[in-house]
GROMACS .gro file of C-alpha atoms in nm:
model
  311
    1UNK     CA    1   0.000   0.000   0.000
    2UNK     CA    2   0.134   0.345  -0.096
    3UNK     CA    3   0.191   0.593   0.186
    4UNK     CA    4  -0.095   0.838   0.136
    5UNK     CA    5  -0.185   1.119   0.371
    6UNK     CA    6  -0.372   1.442   0.309
    7UNK     CA    7  -0.188   1.719   0.493
    8UNK     CA    8  -0.425   1.909   0.720
    9UNK     CA    9  -0.420   2.292   0.732
   10UNK     CA   10  -0.146   2.284   0.467
   11UNK     CA   11  -0.160   2.643   0.339
   12UNK     CA   12  -0.227   2.790   0.683
   13UNK     CA   13   0.077   2.608   0.829
   14UNK     CA   14   0.319   2.697   0.549
   15UNK     CA   15   0.201   3.060   0.548
   16UNK     CA   16   0.232   3.061   0.927
   17UNK     CA   17   0.602   2.970   0.904
   18UNK     CA   18   0.668   3.306   0.733
   19UNK     CA   19   0.934   3.133   0.520
   20UNK     CA   20   1.262   3.298   0.428
   21UNK     CA   21   1.384   3.143   0.099
   22UNK     CA   22   1.739   3.098   0.236
   23UNK     CA   23   1.629   2.972   0.579
   24UNK     CA   24   1.654   2.635   0.754
   25UNK     CA   25   1.325   2.454   0.822
   26UNK     CA   26   1.234   2.132   1.003
   27UNK     CA   27   0.928   1.911   0.969
   28UNK     CA   28   0.953   1.704   1.284
   29UNK     CA   29   0.663   1.472   1.190
   30UNK     CA   30   0.747   1.424   0.824
   31UNK     CA   31   0.474   1.173   0.734
   32UNK     CA   32   0.416   1.152   0.360
   33UNK     CA   33   0.594   1.483   0.301
   34UNK     CA   34   0.295   1.707   0.221
   35UNK     CA   35   0.394   2.000   0.440
   36UNK     CA   36   0.758   1.931   0.353
   37UNK     CA   37   0.700   1.958  -0.024
   38UNK     CA   38   0.523   2.291   0.019
   39UNK     CA   39   0.805   2.426   0.239
   40UNK     CA   40   1.081   2.306   0.003
   41UNK     CA   41   0.902   2.467  -0.292
   42UNK     CA   42   0.953   2.808  -0.125
   43UNK     CA   43   1.326   2.765  -0.058
   44UNK     CA   44   1.604   2.887  -0.289
   45UNK     CA   45   1.940   2.717  -0.347
   46UNK     CA   46   2.069   2.845  -0.010
   47UNK     CA   47   1.768   2.714   0.183
   48UNK     CA   48   1.776   2.388   0.376
   49UNK     CA   49   1.509   2.143   0.487
   50UNK     CA   50   1.533   1.866   0.748
   51UNK     CA   51   1.257   1.605   0.782
   52UNK     CA   52   1.225   1.382   1.089
   53UNK     CA   53   0.997   1.080   1.139
   54UNK     CA   54   1.017   0.755   1.334
   55UNK     CA   55   0.801   0.556   1.089
   56UNK     CA   56   1.002   0.367   0.824
   57UNK     CA   57   0.715   0.382   0.571
   58UNK     CA   58   0.693   0.760   0.611
   59UNK     CA   59   1.069   0.797   0.566
   60UNK     CA   60   1.057   0.600   0.240
   61UNK     CA   61   0.755   0.783   0.099
   62UNK     CA   62   0.872   1.133   0.192
   63UNK     CA   63   1.226   1.072   0.067
   64UNK     CA   64   1.087   0.974  -0.274
   65UNK     CA   65   0.850   1.271  -0.281
   66UNK     CA   66   1.127   1.520  -0.195
   67UNK     CA   67   1.390   1.363  -0.421
   68UNK     CA   68   1.379   1.642  -0.681
   69UNK     CA   69   1.488   1.899  -0.422
   70UNK     CA   70   1.828   1.730  -0.406
   71UNK     CA   71   2.090   1.821  -0.149
   72UNK     CA   72   1.886   2.089   0.027
   73UNK     CA   73   1.685   1.804   0.190
   74UNK     CA   74   1.805   1.586   0.479
   75UNK     CA   75   1.579   1.308   0.610
   76UNK     CA   76   1.637   1.155   0.955
   77UNK     CA   77   1.463   0.856   1.112
   78UNK     CA   78   1.407   0.948   1.475
   79UNK     CA   79   1.151   1.067   1.727
   80UNK     CA   80   1.122   1.446   1.735
   81UNK     CA   81   1.214   1.443   2.105
   82UNK     CA   82   1.573   1.385   1.983
   83UNK     CA   83   1.558   1.679   1.740
   84UNK     CA   84   1.813   1.895   1.919
   85UNK     CA   85   2.084   1.627   1.926
   86UNK     CA   86   2.005   1.502   1.574
   87UNK     CA   87   2.034   1.856   1.431
   88UNK     CA   88   2.358   1.909   1.624
   89UNK     CA   89   2.500   1.593   1.463
   90UNK     CA   90   2.452   1.745   1.116
   91UNK     CA   91   2.593   2.084   1.219
   92UNK     CA   92   2.264   2.270   1.270
   93UNK     CA   93   2.226   2.465   1.595
   94UNK     CA   94   1.948   2.711   1.498
   95UNK     CA   95   1.657   2.694   1.254
   96UNK     CA   96   1.404   2.939   1.110
   97UNK     CA   97   1.093   2.727   1.145
   98UNK     CA   98   0.958   2.397   1.276
   99UNK     CA   99   0.638   2.212   1.183
  100UNK     CA  100   0.475   1.952   1.408
  101UNK     CA  101   0.167   1.769   1.276
  102UNK     CA  102   0.059   1.543   1.561
  103UNK     CA  103  -0.209   1.348   1.375
  104UNK     CA  104  -0.195   0.977   1.297
  105UNK     CA  105  -0.143   0.950   0.921
  106UNK     CA  106  -0.412   0.814   0.689
  107UNK     CA  107  -0.160   0.547   0.589
  108UNK     CA  108  -0.118   0.431   0.948
  109UNK     CA  109  -0.495   0.419   1.001
  110UNK     CA  110  -0.571   0.244   0.674
  111UNK     CA  111  -0.288  -0.013   0.676
  112UNK     CA  112  -0.453  -0.308   0.849
  113UNK     CA  113  -0.150  -0.473   1.007
  114UNK     CA  114  -0.043  -0.151   1.184
  115UNK     CA  115  -0.334  -0.204   1.424
  116UNK     CA  116  -0.425   0.166   1.467
  117UNK     CA  117  -0.780   0.137   1.338
  118UNK     CA  118  -1.085   0.015   1.530
  119UNK     CA  119  -1.260  -0.039   1.194
  120UNK     CA  120  -1.024  -0.310   1.063
  121UNK     CA  121  -0.956  -0.640   1.241
  122UNK     CA  122  -0.579  -0.669   1.280
  123UNK     CA  123  -0.308  -0.760   1.531
  124UNK     CA  124  -0.298  -0.519   1.827
  125UNK     CA  125   0.012  -0.320   1.734
  126UNK     CA  126  -0.017   0.065   1.720
  127UNK     CA  127   0.359   0.131   1.720
  128UNK     CA  128   0.461   0.457   1.552
  129UNK     CA  129   0.817   0.322   1.544
  130UNK     CA  130   0.825  -0.046   1.455
  131UNK     CA  131   1.174  -0.082   1.604
  132UNK     CA  132   1.002  -0.058   1.944
  133UNK     CA  133   0.938  -0.398   2.102
  134UNK     CA  134   0.632  -0.317   2.316
  135UNK     CA  135   0.298  -0.316   2.131
  136UNK     CA  136  -0.064  -0.236   2.216
  137UNK     CA  137  -0.114  -0.608   2.280
  138UNK     CA  138   0.131  -0.587   2.572
  139UNK     CA  139  -0.061  -0.298   2.729
  140UNK     CA  140  -0.400  -0.465   2.688
  141UNK     CA  141  -0.282  -0.799   2.827
  142UNK     CA  142  -0.029  -0.697   3.092
  143UNK     CA  143  -0.141  -0.369   3.251
  144UNK     CA  144  -0.325  -0.399   3.581
  145UNK     CA  145  -0.695  -0.312   3.586
  146UNK     CA  146  -0.613   0.011   3.771
  147UNK     CA  147  -0.348   0.113   3.515
  148UNK     CA  148  -0.580   0.034   3.223
  149UNK     CA  149  -0.850   0.243   3.388
  150UNK     CA  150  -0.605   0.532   3.438
  151UNK     CA  151  -0.485   0.523   3.074
  152UNK     CA  152  -0.835   0.502   2.924
  153UNK     CA  153  -0.972   0.771   3.157
  154UNK     CA  154  -0.682   1.016   3.129
  155UNK     CA  155  -0.578   0.976   2.765
  156UNK     CA  156  -0.912   0.879   2.614
  157UNK     CA  157  -1.130   1.095   2.839
  158UNK     CA  158  -1.365   0.796   2.832
  159UNK     CA  159  -1.646   0.810   3.089
  160UNK     CA  160  -1.683   0.428   3.088
  161UNK     CA  161  -1.311   0.367   3.145
  162UNK     CA  162  -1.367   0.174   3.469
  163UNK     CA  163  -1.610  -0.067   3.305
  164UNK     CA  164  -1.391  -0.115   2.997
  165UNK     CA  165  -1.086  -0.194   3.211
  166UNK     CA  166  -1.289  -0.443   3.417
  167UNK     CA  167  -1.418  -0.621   3.105
  168UNK     CA  168  -1.071  -0.633   2.945
  169UNK     CA  169  -0.922  -0.799   3.253
  170UNK     CA  170  -1.211  -1.047   3.270
  171UNK     CA  171  -1.179  -1.142   2.903
  172UNK     CA  172  -0.801  -1.182   2.902
  173UNK     CA  173  -0.843  -1.423   3.192
  174UNK     CA  174  -0.997  -1.663   2.937
  175UNK     CA  175  -0.710  -1.615   2.690
  176UNK     CA  176  -0.488  -1.344   2.542
  177UNK     CA  177  -0.653  -1.055   2.356
  178UNK     CA  178  -0.469  -1.059   2.023
  179UNK     CA  179  -0.659  -0.840   1.777
  180UNK     CA  180  -0.826  -0.502   1.738
  181UNK     CA  181  -1.153  -0.683   1.660
  182UNK     CA  182  -1.148  -0.864   1.994
  183UNK     CA  183  -1.081  -0.539   2.179
  184UNK     CA  184  -1.359  -0.355   1.995
  185UNK     CA  185  -1.606  -0.628   2.094
  186UNK     CA  186  -1.504  -0.603   2.460
  187UNK     CA  187  -1.547  -0.224   2.450
  188UNK     CA  188  -1.893  -0.262   2.289
  189UNK     CA  189  -1.999  -0.486   2.578
  190UNK     CA  190  -1.875  -0.225   2.828
  191UNK     CA  191  -2.074   0.077   2.706
  192UNK     CA  192  -2.456   0.102   2.727
  193UNK     CA  193  -2.623   0.066   2.387
  194UNK     CA  194  -2.821   0.389   2.427
  195UNK     CA  195  -2.488   0.577   2.458
  196UNK     CA  196  -2.338   0.394   2.158
  197UNK     CA  197  -2.629   0.501   1.939
  198UNK     CA  198  -2.561   0.872   1.987
  199UNK     CA  199  -2.185   0.909   2.039
  200UNK     CA  200  -1.994   0.768   1.741
  201UNK     CA  201  -1.778   0.456   1.741
  202UNK     CA  202  -1.754   0.317   2.096
  203UNK     CA  203  -1.387   0.220   2.063
  204UNK     CA  204  -1.254   0.556   1.942
  205UNK     CA  205  -1.152   0.696   2.281
  206UNK     CA  206  -1.001   0.372   2.412
  207UNK     CA  207  -0.793   0.319   2.098
  208UNK     CA  208  -0.669   0.678   2.120
  209UNK     CA  209  -0.574   0.624   2.485
  210UNK     CA  210  -0.378   0.303   2.422
  211UNK     CA  211  -0.197   0.459   2.125
  212UNK     CA  212  -0.096   0.765   2.330
  213UNK     CA  213   0.027   0.549   2.619
  214UNK     CA  214   0.221   0.310   2.394
  215UNK     CA  215   0.399   0.584   2.198
  216UNK     CA  216   0.437   0.821   2.500
  217UNK     CA  217   0.286   1.090   2.280
  218UNK     CA  218   0.194   1.346   2.547
  219UNK     CA  219   0.516   1.300   2.748
  220UNK     CA  220   0.726   1.345   2.434
  221UNK     CA  221   0.530   1.656   2.334
  222UNK     CA  222   0.545   1.817   2.678
  223UNK     CA  223   0.920   1.762   2.715
  224UNK     CA  224   1.012   1.875   2.362
  225UNK     CA  225   0.842   2.213   2.321
  226UNK     CA  226   1.089   2.425   2.519
  227UNK     CA  227   1.379   2.275   2.322
  228UNK     CA  228   1.205   2.354   1.993
  229UNK     CA  229   1.153   2.717   2.091
  230UNK     CA  230   1.521   2.736   2.199
  231UNK     CA  231   1.623   2.608   1.852
  232UNK     CA  232   1.451   2.896   1.672
  233UNK     CA  233   1.640   3.194   1.535
  234UNK     CA  234   1.495   3.537   1.615
  235UNK     CA  235   1.181   3.567   1.402
  236UNK     CA  236   1.164   3.188   1.360
  237UNK     CA  237   0.830   3.018   1.405
  238UNK     CA  238   0.697   2.694   1.552
  239UNK     CA  239   0.372   2.572   1.393
  240UNK     CA  240   0.191   2.287   1.570
  241UNK     CA  241  -0.122   2.103   1.455
  242UNK     CA  242  -0.305   1.911   1.727
  243UNK     CA  243  -0.600   1.674   1.699
  244UNK     CA  244  -0.740   1.642   2.051
  245UNK     CA  245  -0.784   1.851   2.361
  246UNK     CA  246  -0.500   1.693   2.561
  247UNK     CA  247  -0.238   1.782   2.297
  248UNK     CA  248  -0.385   2.125   2.240
  249UNK     CA  249  -0.381   2.207   2.612
  250UNK     CA  250  -0.011   2.117   2.638
  251UNK     CA  251   0.077   2.335   2.337
  252UNK     CA  252  -0.137   2.628   2.450
  253UNK     CA  253   0.009   2.625   2.803
  254UNK     CA  254   0.367   2.590   2.678
  255UNK     CA  255   0.330   2.879   2.434
  256UNK     CA  256   0.174   3.096   2.703
  257UNK     CA  257   0.449   3.012   2.954
  258UNK     CA  258   0.725   3.088   2.701
  259UNK     CA  259   0.561   3.419   2.612
  260UNK     CA  260   0.516   3.523   2.975
  261UNK     CA  261   0.744   3.316   3.202
  262UNK     CA  262   0.739   3.558   3.498
  263UNK     CA  263   0.651   3.378   3.824
  264UNK     CA  264   0.658   3.684   4.052
  265UNK     CA  265   0.351   3.742   4.272
  266UNK     CA  266   0.099   3.971   4.102
  267UNK     CA  267   0.144   4.240   4.370
  268UNK     CA  268   0.518   4.287   4.292
  269UNK     CA  269   0.573   4.628   4.124
  270UNK     CA  270   0.856   4.490   3.904
  271UNK     CA  271   0.970   4.145   3.796
  272UNK     CA  272   1.253   4.004   4.008
  273UNK     CA  273   1.240   3.636   3.906
  274UNK     CA  274   1.466   3.694   3.605
  275UNK     CA  275   1.262   3.482   3.365
  276UNK     CA  276   1.273   3.638   3.018
  277UNK     CA  277   1.010   3.601   2.747
  278UNK     CA  278   1.118   3.376   2.457
  279UNK     CA  279   0.873   3.525   2.208
  280UNK     CA  280   0.508   3.577   2.130
  281UNK     CA  281   0.203   3.364   2.057
  282UNK     CA  282   0.098   3.452   1.702
  283UNK     CA  283  -0.237   3.272   1.728
  284UNK     CA  284  -0.436   3.405   2.023
  285UNK     CA  285  -0.703   3.157   1.911
  286UNK     CA  286  -0.614   2.842   1.715
  287UNK     CA  287  -0.657   2.836   1.336
  288UNK     CA  288  -0.922   2.582   1.232
  289UNK     CA  289  -0.989   2.413   0.895
  290UNK     CA  290  -1.223   2.597   0.660
  291UNK     CA  291  -1.549   2.458   0.523
  292UNK     CA  292  -1.387   2.342   0.199
  293UNK     CA  293  -1.119   2.140   0.378
  294UNK     CA  294  -1.375   1.993   0.619
  295UNK     CA  295  -1.590   1.874   0.326
  296UNK     CA  296  -1.291   1.723   0.144
  297UNK     CA  297  -1.113   1.564   0.441
  298UNK     CA  298  -1.325   1.450   0.736
  299UNK     CA  299  -1.011   1.371   0.935
  300UNK     CA  300  -0.935   1.743   0.959
  301UNK     CA  301  -1.244   1.797   1.177
  302UNK     CA  302  -1.066   1.823   1.511
  303UNK     CA  303  -0.744   1.989   1.387
  304UNK     CA  304  -0.613   2.309   1.550
  305UNK     CA  305  -0.307   2.509   1.445
  306UNK     CA  306  -0.114   2.721   1.697
  307UNK     CA  307   0.192   2.932   1.609
  308UNK     CA  308   0.472   3.073   1.827
  309UNK     CA  309   0.735   3.325   1.709
  310UNK     CA  310   1.078   3.365   1.870
  311UNK     CA  311   1.161   3.729   1.947
   0.00000   0.00000   0.00000
């Protein structure tokens, strides 16, 4: 299956980078290379582009798509949490823009054996990086009932998390839960039918939660944002697309803290804490997809773009 993914908020993100033709730009979640292609198209012979992704299929697809841009493109297989050290290895200490698209790619969702989708029966996998040994199957079969409950409640914001965790533990007592289909059936049995009829697919939140836990998505995001802002040249921009409230909250709070890091009590006449602003939040409210994009790509529905500029 070809790596296909429709880049969400493409024009808004590339415009938001405020690209300098001779600048250095990073797409830290390269995917199929949609945002990357648009960025590279705006660079001149002095410009440079670095793409980072942990998914081997994404690396292959994006490398092929960006091939015509020649030596101005460098592609690295890694998690974006290692961006600072990976850039240092290739002699890059500062950049003019960074893109982070936190969505699961259409390819990952639609490729059955990746196990991301609750609509296709497949092995319980969900690894973003297939070099990782632990899979979703390990979480489902080995986590305690309390830990499953915590993951599904906190990362899926699922109101029936307690019941789902209880049913999972009961079912795996009869034999290992191996596939997405088995897990979906257990979730269906855990949520009242009257709720299922009015609230979309019953497994959506639980699958999201397990995927986030397995790939440490929120931890990685939270611990990478300050480094990304530090990497920016003056006037450089960080553009981040999120797809659910937990991600968006982390980004919004980080941007706000980097814009106004003062921790002095509000009654102090002047700041004495010494914390200096790193820049400004360009998007006071997130940029959302327009009606045309929503009609053409249903997966863009929950996307939000936030932009920070280093000053």
